mmCIF file of C-alpha atoms in Angstrom:
data_model
loop_
_atom_site.group_PDB
_atom_site.id
_atom_site.type_symbol
_atom_site.label_atom_id
_atom_site.label_comp_id
_atom_site.label_asym_id
_atom_site.label_seq_id
_atom_site.Cartn_x
_atom_site.Cartn_y
_atom_site.Cartn_z
ATOM 1 C CA UNK D 1 111.660 107.938 59.955
ATOM 2 C CA UNK D 2 108.232 108.534 58.589
ATOM 3 C CA UNK D 3 109.715 109.912 55.320
ATOM 4 C CA UNK D 4 112.056 106.661 55.004
ATOM 5 C CA UNK D 5 108.737 104.386 55.793
ATOM 6 C CA UNK D 6 106.930 106.353 52.946
ATOM 7 C CA UNK D 7 109.944 105.640 50.575
ATOM 8 C CA UNK D 8 109.475 101.821 51.027
ATOM 9 C CA UNK D 9 105.650 102.247 51.112
ATOM 10 C CA UNK D 10 105.626 100.832 54.606
ATOM 11 C CA UNK D 11 102.606 102.064 57.153
ATOM 12 C CA UNK D 12 104.092 103.521 60.273
ATOM 13 C CA UNK D 13 102.865 104.219 63.862
ATOM 14 C CA UNK D 14 103.720 106.771 66.198
ATOM 15 C CA UNK D 15 104.020 106.514 69.945
ATOM 16 C CA UNK D 16 103.263 109.700 71.580
ATOM 17 C CA UNK D 17 104.267 110.019 75.438
ATOM 18 C CA UNK D 18 102.103 112.982 76.533
ATOM 19 C CA UNK D 19 98.137 113.443 76.920
ATOM 20 C CA UNK D 20 95.670 112.460 74.373
ATOM 21 C CA UNK D 21 94.210 116.152 74.981
ATOM 22 C CA UNK D 22 97.943 117.515 73.802
ATOM 23 C CA UNK D 23 97.883 115.853 70.830
ATOM 24 C CA UNK D 24 94.416 117.157 70.009
ATOM 25 C CA UNK D 25 95.610 120.451 70.585
ATOM 26 C CA UNK D 26 98.631 120.359 68.676
ATOM 27 C CA UNK D 27 96.562 118.645 65.574
ATOM 28 C CA UNK D 28 93.787 121.240 65.984
ATOM 29 C CA UNK D 29 96.406 124.478 65.717
ATOM 30 C CA UNK D 30 98.025 122.736 62.972
ATOM 31 C CA UNK D 31 94.941 122.030 61.271
ATOM 32 C CA UNK D 32 93.641 125.814 61.545
ATOM 33 C CA UNK D 33 97.150 127.073 60.136
ATOM 34 C CA UNK D 34 96.863 124.716 57.143
ATOM 35 C CA UNK D 35 93.378 125.417 56.204
ATOM 36 C CA UNK D 36 92.555 129.173 57.239
ATOM 37 C CA UNK D 37 96.198 130.574 57.843
ATOM 38 C CA UNK D 38 95.413 130.761 61.675
ATOM 39 C CA UNK D 39 98.979 131.989 63.500
ATOM 40 C CA UNK D 40 98.424 130.871 67.092
ATOM 41 C CA UNK D 41 101.499 132.708 68.112
ATOM 42 C CA UNK D 42 99.407 135.678 67.596
ATOM 43 C CA UNK D 43 96.288 134.709 68.584
ATOM 44 C CA UNK D 44 95.008 137.519 71.353
ATOM 45 C CA UNK D 45 91.746 135.998 72.364
ATOM 46 C CA UNK D 46 91.448 134.612 76.029
ATOM 47 C CA UNK D 47 90.741 131.067 75.304
ATOM 48 C CA UNK D 48 90.446 128.403 71.906
ATOM 49 C CA UNK D 49 88.071 125.962 71.672
ATOM 50 C CA UNK D 50 89.695 122.771 70.588
ATOM 51 C CA UNK D 51 87.603 119.727 69.981
ATOM 52 C CA UNK D 52 89.528 117.239 72.245
ATOM 53 C CA UNK D 53 88.840 119.552 75.197
ATOM 54 C CA UNK D 54 85.486 119.791 76.726
ATOM 55 C CA UNK D 55 86.039 123.039 77.616
ATOM 56 C CA UNK D 56 87.840 126.245 75.715
ATOM 57 C CA UNK D 57 91.755 126.521 76.423
ATOM 58 C CA UNK D 58 92.755 129.800 78.076
ATOM 59 C CA UNK D 59 95.767 131.702 76.349
ATOM 60 C CA UNK D 60 97.789 130.923 79.527
ATOM 61 C CA UNK D 61 97.645 127.563 79.430
ATOM 62 C CA UNK D 62 99.512 127.410 76.065
ATOM 63 C CA UNK D 63 102.907 126.009 75.824
ATOM 64 C CA UNK D 64 105.232 128.531 76.427
ATOM 65 C CA UNK D 65 107.196 127.989 73.355
ATOM 66 C CA UNK D 66 104.165 128.562 70.860
ATOM 67 C CA UNK D 67 105.506 132.353 70.278
ATOM 68 C CA UNK D 68 108.551 131.130 68.589
ATOM 69 C CA UNK D 69 107.877 131.011 65.022
ATOM 70 C CA UNK D 70 110.919 128.818 64.446
ATOM 71 C CA UNK D 71 109.572 126.302 67.066
ATOM 72 C CA UNK D 72 105.969 126.408 66.000
ATOM 73 C CA UNK D 73 106.655 125.581 62.394
ATOM 74 C CA UNK D 74 108.639 122.485 63.743
ATOM 75 C CA UNK D 75 105.368 121.990 65.536
ATOM 76 C CA UNK D 76 103.250 121.976 62.624
ATOM 77 C CA UNK D 77 105.541 119.643 60.440
ATOM 78 C CA UNK D 78 105.289 117.134 63.192
ATOM 79 C CA UNK D 79 101.754 116.907 63.180
ATOM 80 C CA UNK D 80 101.482 116.670 59.737
ATOM 81 C CA UNK D 81 103.696 113.403 60.086
ATOM 82 C CA UNK D 82 101.067 112.190 62.779
ATOM 83 C CA UNK D 83 98.241 112.544 60.513
ATOM 84 C CA UNK D 84 99.990 110.224 58.219
ATOM 85 C CA UNK D 85 100.349 107.736 60.883
ATOM 86 C CA UNK D 86 98.573 104.439 59.999
ATOM 87 C CA UNK D 87 97.800 105.117 64.145
ATOM 88 C CA UNK D 88 98.856 106.700 67.222
ATOM 89 C CA UNK D 89 99.934 104.733 70.626
ATOM 90 C CA UNK D 90 99.262 107.354 73.439
ATOM 91 C CA UNK D 91 100.444 106.684 76.833
ATOM 92 C CA UNK D 92 97.042 107.283 78.182
ATOM 93 C CA UNK D 93 93.620 105.528 79.072
ATOM 94 C CA UNK D 94 90.256 105.832 77.678
ATOM 95 C CA UNK D 95 88.349 106.448 81.065
ATOM 96 C CA UNK D 96 90.870 109.257 81.699
ATOM 97 C CA UNK D 97 90.416 111.385 78.248
ATOM 98 C CA UNK D 98 87.685 109.976 76.695
ATOM 99 C CA UNK D 99 86.741 113.199 74.925
ATOM 100 C CA UNK D 100 90.151 113.578 73.400
ATOM 101 C CA UNK D 101 90.504 109.941 72.350
ATOM 102 C CA UNK D 102 87.014 110.106 70.650
ATOM 103 C CA UNK D 103 87.838 113.321 69.017
ATOM 104 C CA UNK D 104 90.916 112.354 67.446
ATOM 105 C CA UNK D 105 89.335 111.187 63.990
ATOM 106 C CA UNK D 106 92.467 111.872 61.562
ATOM 107 C CA UNK D 107 93.965 108.397 62.301
ATOM 108 C CA UNK D 108 93.520 105.321 64.627
ATOM 109 C CA UNK D 109 94.318 106.220 68.206
ATOM 110 C CA UNK D 110 95.406 103.378 70.528
ATOM 111 C CA UNK D 111 95.520 104.386 74.332
ATOM 112 C CA UNK D 112 97.960 102.000 75.928
ATOM 113 C CA UNK D 113 98.569 103.527 79.131
ATOM 114 C CA UNK D 114 99.788 104.048 81.604
ATOM 115 C CA UNK D 115 103.109 103.093 80.892
ATOM 116 C CA UNK D 116 105.378 103.780 83.761
ATOM 117 C CA UNK D 117 108.401 102.377 85.143
ATOM 118 C CA UNK D 118 107.084 101.841 88.928
ATOM 119 C CA UNK D 119 110.353 99.841 90.194
ATOM 120 C CA UNK D 120 112.565 102.820 88.955
ATOM 121 C CA UNK D 121 115.173 103.674 91.539
ATOM 122 C CA UNK D 122 117.578 106.807 91.627
ATOM 123 C CA UNK D 123 121.025 107.879 92.914
ATOM 124 C CA UNK D 124 121.402 109.106 96.457
ATOM 125 C CA UNK D 125 121.151 112.735 97.193
ATOM 126 C CA UNK D 126 124.110 114.992 96.863
ATOM 127 C CA UNK D 127 126.126 116.102 99.918
ATOM 128 C CA UNK D 128 124.168 118.552 101.269
ATOM 129 C CA UNK D 129 120.803 117.009 100.994
ATOM 130 C CA UNK D 130 119.301 113.712 102.799
ATOM 131 C CA UNK D 131 120.331 110.447 101.353
ATOM 132 C CA UNK D 132 117.693 108.318 99.587
ATOM 133 C CA UNK D 133 117.605 105.849 102.634
ATOM 134 C CA UNK D 134 117.481 108.399 105.278
ATOM 135 C CA UNK D 135 114.342 110.176 103.502
ATOM 136 C CA UNK D 136 112.366 106.711 103.567
ATOM 137 C CA UNK D 137 113.255 105.907 107.009
ATOM 138 C CA UNK D 138 112.054 109.441 107.809
ATOM 139 C CA UNK D 139 108.598 108.460 106.128
ATOM 140 C CA UNK D 140 108.633 105.359 107.797
ATOM 141 C CA UNK D 141 108.169 107.267 110.927
ATOM 142 C CA UNK D 142 105.440 109.863 110.084
ATOM 143 C CA UNK D 143 101.598 109.597 109.820
ATOM 144 C CA UNK D 144 99.798 108.283 107.193
ATOM 145 C CA UNK D 145 98.924 110.961 104.268
ATOM 146 C CA UNK D 146 100.462 113.585 106.431
ATOM 147 C CA UNK D 147 103.571 114.585 104.085
ATOM 148 C CA UNK D 148 103.791 116.889 101.247
ATOM 149 C CA UNK D 149 106.242 115.946 98.324
ATOM 150 C CA UNK D 150 107.251 118.703 96.541
ATOM 151 C CA UNK D 151 109.224 117.464 92.877
ATOM 152 C CA UNK D 152 109.426 119.369 89.545
ATOM 153 C CA UNK D 153 110.969 116.727 87.028
ATOM 154 C CA UNK D 154 114.161 115.999 85.692
ATOM 155 C CA UNK D 155 114.560 119.756 84.428
ATOM 156 C CA UNK D 156 112.733 121.555 87.226
ATOM 157 C CA UNK D 157 114.932 123.688 89.001
ATOM 158 C CA UNK D 158 114.285 127.337 90.500
ATOM 159 C CA UNK D 159 116.669 130.333 91.518
ATOM 160 C CA UNK D 160 117.627 131.337 94.802
ATOM 161 C CA UNK D 161 114.826 134.121 95.244
ATOM 162 C CA UNK D 162 112.224 131.579 94.563
ATOM 163 C CA UNK D 163 113.771 128.903 96.822
ATOM 164 C CA UNK D 164 113.389 131.249 99.582
ATOM 165 C CA UNK D 165 109.855 132.029 99.090
ATOM 166 C CA UNK D 166 108.818 128.181 98.780
ATOM 167 C CA UNK D 167 110.853 127.437 101.925
ATOM 168 C CA UNK D 168 109.308 130.342 104.084
ATOM 169 C CA UNK D 169 106.143 129.308 102.709
ATOM 170 C CA UNK D 170 106.894 125.671 103.762
ATOM 171 C CA UNK D 171 108.034 126.637 107.243
ATOM 172 C CA UNK D 172 104.919 128.991 107.665
ATOM 173 C CA UNK D 173 102.111 126.295 106.878
ATOM 174 C CA UNK D 174 103.465 123.935 109.570
ATOM 175 C CA UNK D 175 103.201 120.912 107.430
ATOM 176 C CA UNK D 176 105.166 117.715 107.338
ATOM 177 C CA UNK D 177 107.111 118.239 103.764
ATOM 178 C CA UNK D 178 109.798 115.968 101.661
ATOM 179 C CA UNK D 179 111.108 118.379 99.284
ATOM 180 C CA UNK D 180 113.504 117.539 96.105
ATOM 181 C CA UNK D 181 115.675 120.889 95.813
ATOM 182 C CA UNK D 182 117.960 120.923 92.834
ATOM 183 C CA UNK D 183 120.531 123.583 91.352
ATOM 184 C CA UNK D 184 119.350 125.035 87.686
ATOM 185 C CA UNK D 185 121.533 124.845 85.253
ATOM 186 C CA UNK D 186 123.622 128.274 84.348
ATOM 187 C CA UNK D 187 121.615 130.718 82.921
ATOM 188 C CA UNK D 188 121.797 130.871 79.093
ATOM 189 C CA UNK D 189 122.648 127.074 78.782
ATOM 190 C CA UNK D 190 120.425 123.973 78.412
ATOM 191 C CA UNK D 191 122.227 122.484 81.309
ATOM 192 C CA UNK D 192 120.077 120.512 83.454
ATOM 193 C CA UNK D 193 119.829 120.585 87.166
ATOM 194 C CA UNK D 194 122.347 119.192 89.314
ATOM 195 C CA UNK D 195 122.213 118.569 93.350
ATOM 196 C CA UNK D 196 123.705 120.894 95.719
ATOM 197 C CA UNK D 197 126.795 119.730 97.541
ATOM 198 C CA UNK D 198 124.888 121.563 100.648
ATOM 199 C CA UNK D 199 121.298 122.743 100.408
ATOM 200 C CA UNK D 200 122.232 125.194 103.604
ATOM 201 C CA UNK D 201 123.850 127.581 100.834
ATOM 202 C CA UNK D 202 120.583 128.484 99.341
ATOM 203 C CA UNK D 203 118.282 127.939 102.109
ATOM 204 C CA UNK D 204 117.062 130.679 104.508
ATOM 205 C CA UNK D 205 119.730 130.394 107.475
ATOM 206 C CA UNK D 206 118.304 128.010 110.082
ATOM 207 C CA UNK D 207 115.596 126.415 108.064
ATOM 208 C CA UNK D 208 117.188 122.858 108.027
ATOM 209 C CA UNK D 209 117.501 122.859 111.809
ATOM 210 C CA UNK D 210 113.953 124.825 112.410
ATOM 211 C CA UNK D 211 112.111 122.536 110.255
ATOM 212 C CA UNK D 212 113.884 119.155 111.324
ATOM 213 C CA UNK D 213 111.107 117.866 113.049
ATOM 214 C CA UNK D 214 108.486 118.146 110.399
ATOM 215 C CA UNK D 215 110.496 118.192 106.964
ATOM 216 C CA UNK D 216 113.523 116.892 104.702
ATOM 217 C CA UNK D 217 115.526 118.469 101.846
ATOM 218 C CA UNK D 218 116.830 116.458 99.556
ATOM 219 C CA UNK D 219 118.662 116.017 95.887
ATOM 220 C CA UNK D 220 117.141 113.789 92.991
ATOM 221 C CA UNK D 221 114.671 111.282 94.249
ATOM 222 C CA UNK D 222 112.899 107.832 93.570
ATOM 223 C CA UNK D 223 109.719 109.606 92.690
ATOM 224 C CA UNK D 224 107.437 106.478 92.200
ATOM 225 C CA UNK D 225 109.118 104.958 95.298
ATOM 226 C CA UNK D 226 108.139 108.125 97.425
ATOM 227 C CA UNK D 227 104.373 108.338 95.990
ATOM 228 C CA UNK D 228 103.996 105.039 96.986
ATOM 229 C CA UNK D 229 104.701 105.602 100.375
ATOM 230 C CA UNK D 230 101.587 105.451 102.933
ATOM 231 C CA UNK D 231 103.051 108.821 104.611
ATOM 232 C CA UNK D 232 102.573 110.862 101.471
ATOM 233 C CA UNK D 233 99.604 112.636 101.399
ATOM 234 C CA UNK D 234 99.910 115.080 98.721
ATOM 235 C CA UNK D 235 102.409 116.217 95.424
ATOM 236 C CA UNK D 236 103.468 119.407 94.391
ATOM 237 C CA UNK D 237 104.382 118.992 90.866
ATOM 238 C CA UNK D 238 105.130 120.225 87.535
ATOM 239 C CA UNK D 239 102.684 118.284 85.701
ATOM 240 C CA UNK D 240 104.884 116.636 83.604
ATOM 241 C CA UNK D 241 102.699 113.707 82.094
ATOM 242 C CA UNK D 242 104.725 110.898 83.536
ATOM 243 C CA UNK D 243 104.468 112.698 86.948
ATOM 244 C CA UNK D 244 100.787 112.877 86.534
ATOM 245 C CA UNK D 245 100.108 109.257 85.778
ATOM 246 C CA UNK D 246 102.274 108.307 88.778
ATOM 247 C CA UNK D 247 100.512 110.402 91.074
ATOM 248 C CA UNK D 248 97.307 108.930 89.766
ATOM 249 C CA UNK D 249 98.358 105.571 90.086
ATOM 250 C CA UNK D 250 99.108 105.698 93.621
ATOM 251 C CA UNK D 251 95.947 107.942 94.190
ATOM 252 C CA UNK D 252 98.147 110.653 95.037
ATOM 253 C CA UNK D 253 96.508 114.587 95.322
ATOM 254 C CA UNK D 254 98.464 117.126 93.213
ATOM 255 C CA UNK D 255 98.660 120.724 93.325
ATOM 256 C CA UNK D 256 99.956 121.982 90.182
ATOM 257 C CA UNK D 257 103.002 124.356 89.664
ATOM 258 C CA UNK D 258 103.517 123.615 85.516
ATOM 259 C CA UNK D 259 106.751 125.014 84.400
ATOM 260 C CA UNK D 260 107.528 124.580 80.862
ATOM 261 C CA UNK D 261 106.494 122.729 77.643
ATOM 262 C CA UNK D 262 102.778 121.107 77.504
ATOM 263 C CA UNK D 263 102.629 121.260 81.440
ATOM 264 C CA UNK D 264 100.023 123.898 81.812
ATOM 265 C CA UNK D 265 97.984 121.881 79.270
ATOM 266 C CA UNK D 266 98.372 119.055 81.868
ATOM 267 C CA UNK D 267 97.394 121.444 84.823
ATOM 268 C CA UNK D 268 94.269 123.042 83.373
ATOM 269 C CA UNK D 269 93.130 119.140 82.373
ATOM 270 C CA UNK D 270 93.865 118.346 85.853
ATOM 271 C CA UNK D 271 92.046 121.229 87.593
ATOM 272 C CA UNK D 272 89.408 122.297 85.452
ATOM 273 C CA UNK D 273 88.681 119.404 83.504
ATOM 274 C CA UNK D 274 89.162 116.405 85.587
ATOM 275 C CA UNK D 275 88.707 118.040 88.901
ATOM 276 C CA UNK D 276 91.247 115.844 90.807
ATOM 277 C CA UNK D 277 93.745 118.699 91.521
ATOM 278 C CA UNK D 278 94.783 121.931 93.362
ATOM 279 C CA UNK D 279 97.352 124.549 92.467
ATOM 280 C CA UNK D 280 99.978 126.345 93.555
ATOM 281 C CA UNK D 281 100.200 128.428 90.408
ATOM 282 C CA UNK D 282 98.386 127.244 87.451
ATOM 283 C CA UNK D 283 99.343 130.020 84.999
ATOM 284 C CA UNK D 284 102.899 130.231 86.193
ATOM 285 C CA UNK D 285 105.484 131.898 83.941
ATOM 286 C CA UNK D 286 109.104 131.473 84.104
ATOM 287 C CA UNK D 287 110.860 134.117 85.960
ATOM 288 C CA UNK D 288 107.698 134.894 87.921
ATOM 289 C CA UNK D 289 107.990 134.805 91.678
ATOM 290 C CA UNK D 290 105.616 132.974 93.700
ATOM 291 C CA UNK D 291 105.282 134.320 97.110
ATOM 292 C CA UNK D 292 105.602 132.294 99.983
ATOM 293 C CA UNK D 293 101.903 133.365 101.213
ATOM 294 C CA UNK D 294 100.739 131.684 98.085
ATOM 295 C CA UNK D 295 102.877 128.407 98.751
ATOM 296 C CA UNK D 296 101.618 128.059 102.099
ATOM 297 C CA UNK D 297 98.134 128.459 100.976
ATOM 298 C CA UNK D 298 98.565 126.274 98.256
ATOM 299 C CA UNK D 299 100.024 123.298 100.034
ATOM 300 C CA UNK D 300 97.353 123.932 103.049
ATOM 301 C CA UNK D 301 94.546 123.658 100.528
ATOM 302 C CA UNK D 302 96.188 120.590 98.913
ATOM 303 C CA UNK D 303 96.233 118.682 102.437
ATOM 304 C CA UNK D 304 92.667 119.682 103.362
ATOM 305 C CA UNK D 305 90.284 117.005 102.990
ATOM 306 C CA UNK D 306 87.878 117.218 99.887
ATOM 307 C CA UNK D 307 85.521 114.468 99.990
ATOM 308 C CA UNK D 308 84.396 115.051 96.261
ATOM 309 C CA UNK D 309 87.782 115.333 94.580
ATOM 310 C CA UNK D 310 88.897 112.175 96.517
ATOM 311 C CA UNK D 311 86.346 110.363 95.037
ATOM 312 C CA UNK D 312 87.235 111.679 91.842
ATOM 313 C CA UNK D 313 90.722 110.893 92.094
ATOM 314 C CA UNK D 314 89.946 107.305 93.509
ATOM 315 C CA UNK D 315 87.777 106.457 90.572
ATOM 316 C CA UNK D 316 90.600 107.527 88.376
ATOM 317 C CA UNK D 317 93.077 105.801 90.055
ATOM 318 C CA UNK D 318 91.264 102.717 89.895
ATOM 319 C CA UNK D 319 90.579 102.643 86.180
ATOM 320 C CA UNK D 320 94.006 103.391 84.954
ATOM 321 C CA UNK D 321 95.111 100.349 87.018
ATOM 322 C CA UNK D 322 92.446 98.231 85.542
ATOM 323 C CA UNK D 323 93.016 99.521 81.785
ATOM 324 C CA UNK D 324 96.000 97.350 81.674
ATOM 325 C CA UNK D 325 94.351 94.227 83.172
ATOM 326 C CA UNK D 326 92.700 91.491 81.345
ATOM 327 C CA UNK D 327 89.633 93.134 79.695
ATOM 328 C CA UNK D 328 91.099 96.544 80.280
ATOM 329 C CA UNK D 329 90.635 99.212 77.854
ATOM 330 C CA UNK D 330 94.341 99.922 77.323
ATOM 331 C CA UNK D 331 94.535 96.011 76.976
ATOM 332 C CA UNK D 332 92.398 95.804 74.525
ATOM 333 C CA UNK D 333 93.944 98.690 72.560
ATOM 334 C CA UNK D 334 97.223 96.877 72.729
ATOM 335 C CA UNK D 335 95.842 93.769 71.111
ATOM 336 C CA UNK D 336 93.940 96.105 68.334
ATOM 337 C CA UNK D 337 96.819 97.618 67.566
ATOM 338 C CA UNK D 338 98.866 94.373 67.352
ATOM 339 C CA UNK D 339 95.841 92.861 64.757
ATOM 340 C CA UNK D 340 96.316 95.982 62.905
ATOM 341 C CA UNK D 341 99.987 95.327 62.178
ATOM 342 C CA UNK D 342 99.452 91.786 61.285
ATOM 343 C CA UNK D 343 96.699 92.860 58.700
ATOM 344 C CA UNK D 344 98.861 95.390 57.423
ATOM 345 C CA UNK D 345 101.830 92.811 56.702
ATOM 346 C CA UNK D 346 103.794 95.050 59.006
ATOM 347 C CA UNK D 347 104.457 92.054 61.404
#
């Protein structure tokens, strides 16, 4: 589409749905490649300084596909398209990522977030999990901020060996939990996760009965409805950017367990730059088994009171809500974008 716009001499804008810091990482490695032949796939250092980040990014936080040369060439090509755009609208908030927003000088960046669908519902769970209505009713009976919510996004699912470790870790913690458990697609395919017909087939024998007083397991879930519930006190997440913004919006503390794409970058941002999240396994590698002890330790740490972390989280939660109000930073950025379109003849 950028090429089509160029043929007609029409300026184009891009909407970038991830974090501004992720955009900064992509544009920086592309610039290093084009100007000096830097090959991030063969980078052997421990960390890389990137202008959009306050701290150097450790090698383990790079997107896992970065070692794929074909994928990397596509990323470079896309980054060059970004640079030719008249502007980029980013689903973020200036107050959340001021370092990244201010460093992106190759084009005009408009932080217009958070763009969220807070009224989204979802289908009920599969036959073996708790239906949505029952899960909400169960949450209604729990004390405020007492429940750990575990959900790993639309593509997040684990093999049976890892499921057993998560289950054992949750049971050992003694904490209340609501766990979205889904069946991974067949190995070697791009098929997404589906709901189990009966979650008992993959959980430890007797787990559902033993934890009936403190937990529930369900299939596909209405994430925003659950995060908004007063009983939820912590969120174990894959760190997709939408999930991150939703958690921030509702002020729910996060424990990071990134799985794919740019999620490790997001986790590094949350834990080490913003210091508003803890971790289950921040440097997780696909196929690695996170032990029950690590899960137990991670969810316990998530649910412990940390006044400094809570204050920072509340500050950012308030900021992203105010950003879209009249006079807010994102509201002003949207208005600036519209005026830019008018002045260029794009409207």
